[in-house]
Amino acid sequence: ELPAQLQVRLARVLRDGDVSLDVRPIAGVEPGFNRGADEGRVRDDLVRVLSIIGIDLPPLRQRREDIPAIARELLRGICALRRLPPRTLSRPALALLSALPWHGNVFELRELLEHIVNGPQTARTIALDDIVSQLHLNGSSPVPRGASLKAARTQFDYLLTQSPPEGTRAVIERYVAAIEGQGSGGGGLQPYFE
């Protein structure tokens, strides 16, 4: 919430170029930002200036095909920032990342990857077990490191039956089954491009 005086100044700067800077402002707003004008929390002129070009960015869980590329880039950035050797994600780890609901969007994905990078594991490739050991679904404790995929699946099943978003359970079941199938020589992992 920006105070009214600052809203006036910001709208003037954006509308009239009141400040002599060679910049192209970009603003991110929450859904329902336009309702703020109706409720008197946001000035009409500020809403108009910020609404000239709108880009609707769907949540990460609706762009699953983007998750591997986003995860790789986040991981590259995290390692570079900490001056650590680059790390990669295994295919099963990427498949599981693509199957998770990501209610916290990219911020939640980045936090998970930061926990893994800052953890005790030093292998260059982040494996499925590394991801599973850091998962906290619905505020639960993570699946213990070294636990079987069946234990992870049992925990997923329990948590997702509590109040799952529509379709999440089926996606995770599909990926856990595919990952388990790799270990026994059957099935195999199929990327999420439906």
XYZ file of C-alpha atoms in Angstrom:
194
model
C 0.000 0.000 0.000
C 1.553 3.207 -1.208
C 0.492 6.417 0.600
C -1.761 8.726 -1.465
C 0.918 11.452 -1.807
C 3.407 8.979 -3.259
C 0.738 7.615 -5.602
C 0.200 11.143 -6.971
C 3.934 11.640 -7.502
C 4.434 8.179 -9.060
C 1.505 8.665 -11.456
C 2.897 12.068 -12.500
C 6.403 10.676 -13.065
C 5.097 7.753 -15.101
C 2.602 9.824 -17.086
C 4.589 13.013 -17.729
C 8.168 11.829 -17.410
C 8.514 14.324 -14.572
C 12.000 13.052 -13.769
C 14.769 13.233 -16.355
C 15.855 9.612 -16.338
C 16.253 7.402 -19.364
C 14.368 4.421 -17.955
C 11.498 2.191 -18.931
C 9.544 1.412 -15.769
C 8.044 -2.034 -15.296
C 5.608 -2.725 -12.465
C 4.280 -5.997 -11.154
C 0.927 -5.858 -9.438
C -1.180 -8.370 -7.577
C -4.348 -9.795 -9.106
C -7.224 -7.467 -8.372
C -5.066 -4.339 -8.492
C -7.733 -2.590 -10.583
C -10.290 -3.182 -7.816
C -8.099 -1.002 -5.600
C -9.274 2.040 -7.555
C -12.925 1.055 -7.033
C -12.278 0.708 -3.304
C -10.360 3.992 -3.093
C -7.018 2.424 -2.136
C -5.323 3.196 -5.451
C -5.651 6.359 -7.516
C -7.456 6.020 -10.869
C -4.675 7.786 -12.758
C -2.061 5.430 -11.327
C -4.130 2.388 -12.360
C -4.475 3.805 -15.905
C -0.733 4.487 -16.232
C 0.215 1.043 -14.935
C -2.405 -0.663 -17.111
C -1.172 0.596 -20.491
C 0.408 -2.749 -21.352
C -0.665 -5.780 -19.367
C 1.070 -9.124 -19.321
C -0.882 -11.915 -17.685
C 1.583 -14.393 -16.225
C -0.144 -17.615 -15.178
C 1.068 -19.383 -12.036
C 3.937 -21.836 -12.344
C 1.648 -24.815 -11.746
C -0.124 -23.917 -15.018
C 3.190 -23.761 -16.926
C 4.717 -27.110 -16.010
C 6.619 -27.321 -19.295
C 8.619 -24.237 -18.178
C 9.676 -25.687 -14.815
C 12.811 -27.567 -16.001
C 14.247 -24.475 -17.716
C 13.347 -22.225 -14.783
C 14.822 -24.687 -12.274
C 18.066 -24.968 -14.257
C 18.413 -21.182 -14.472
C 17.635 -20.692 -10.784
C 20.175 -23.373 -9.875
C 22.802 -21.756 -12.100
C 22.182 -18.388 -10.451
C 22.229 -19.775 -6.905
C 25.554 -21.543 -7.513
C 27.072 -18.454 -9.175
C 25.913 -16.180 -6.347
C 27.497 -18.454 -3.755
C 30.597 -18.986 -5.927
C 30.024 -22.727 -5.938
C 30.762 -25.113 -8.803
C 27.774 -25.443 -11.135
C 25.307 -28.208 -10.332
C 22.752 -29.940 -12.508
C 19.418 -31.655 -11.931
C 18.849 -35.296 -12.864
C 15.935 -36.154 -15.165
C 13.937 -37.795 -12.345
C 14.523 -34.714 -10.159
C 13.294 -32.440 -12.975
C 10.261 -34.683 -13.487
C 9.330 -34.457 -9.820
C 9.836 -30.676 -9.805
C 7.505 -30.486 -12.813
C 4.858 -32.526 -10.997
C 4.715 -30.487 -7.785
C 1.926 -27.913 -7.285
C 4.167 -24.825 -6.580
C 1.592 -22.702 -4.775
C 4.414 -20.282 -3.948
C 5.403 -20.086 -7.633
C 9.039 -19.376 -8.518
C 9.814 -18.144 -5.007
C 8.960 -21.576 -3.588
C 11.015 -23.338 -6.277
C 13.995 -21.052 -5.619
C 13.742 -21.657 -1.863
C 13.764 -25.432 -2.376
C 16.818 -25.243 -4.633
C 18.611 -22.945 -2.176
C 18.008 -25.438 0.635
C 19.460 -28.203 -1.500
C 22.510 -26.176 -2.576
C 23.162 -25.084 1.015
C 22.707 -28.623 2.316
C 25.341 -31.218 3.075
C 25.293 -32.905 -0.336
C 28.180 -31.985 -2.619
C 27.438 -34.111 -5.684
C 27.371 -32.156 -8.943
C 24.049 -33.679 -9.945
C 21.023 -33.113 -7.750
C 19.151 -36.404 -7.616
C 15.540 -37.287 -6.938
C 16.399 -38.189 -3.332
C 17.816 -34.678 -2.787
C 14.495 -33.149 -3.873
C 12.326 -35.579 -1.900
C 14.349 -35.028 1.276
C 13.600 -31.287 1.163
C 9.881 -31.404 0.363
C 7.476 -29.888 2.849
C 3.965 -30.471 1.518
C 1.199 -28.646 3.368
C 3.549 -27.771 6.224
C 4.625 -31.349 6.866
C 8.112 -32.533 7.669
C 10.202 -33.683 4.710
C 10.599 -37.302 3.743
C 13.810 -38.496 5.463
C 16.939 -38.791 3.292
C 17.445 -42.351 2.195
C 13.760 -43.224 2.555
C 12.338 -45.255 -0.290
C 10.260 -43.743 -3.037
C 7.386 -45.813 -1.675
C 7.716 -43.943 1.631
C 7.686 -40.660 -0.259
C 4.666 -41.786 -2.234
C 2.856 -42.810 0.948
C 3.491 -39.371 2.422
C 2.377 -37.679 -0.817
C -0.795 -39.781 -0.891
C -1.610 -38.935 2.699
C -1.007 -35.216 2.280
C -2.731 -34.882 -1.069
C -5.884 -36.652 0.093
C -6.314 -34.063 2.850
C -7.460 -31.328 0.402
C -5.712 -31.694 -2.942
C -5.952 -29.135 -5.722
C -7.777 -30.807 -8.599
C -5.437 -32.983 -10.622
C -2.336 -32.671 -8.419
C -2.684 -36.162 -6.987
C -2.901 -37.759 -10.439
C 0.159 -35.888 -11.708
C 2.315 -36.830 -8.726
C 1.126 -40.447 -8.814
C 2.059 -40.638 -12.479
C 5.559 -39.319 -11.875
C 6.272 -41.370 -8.788
C 5.130 -44.495 -10.643
C 7.323 -43.601 -13.643
C 10.311 -42.951 -11.405
C 9.780 -46.207 -9.499
C 9.505 -47.990 -12.870
C 12.968 -46.782 -13.859
C 14.561 -48.572 -10.940
C 12.971 -51.899 -11.824
C 13.732 -51.637 -15.539
C 10.110 -51.036 -16.465
C 8.064 -47.995 -17.341
C 10.516 -45.189 -17.501
C 10.211 -41.489 -17.069
C 8.234 -39.437 -19.532
C 8.634 -35.649 -19.499
C 5.589 -33.546 -18.660
C 4.446 -32.024 -21.962
C 0.706 -32.648 -21.966
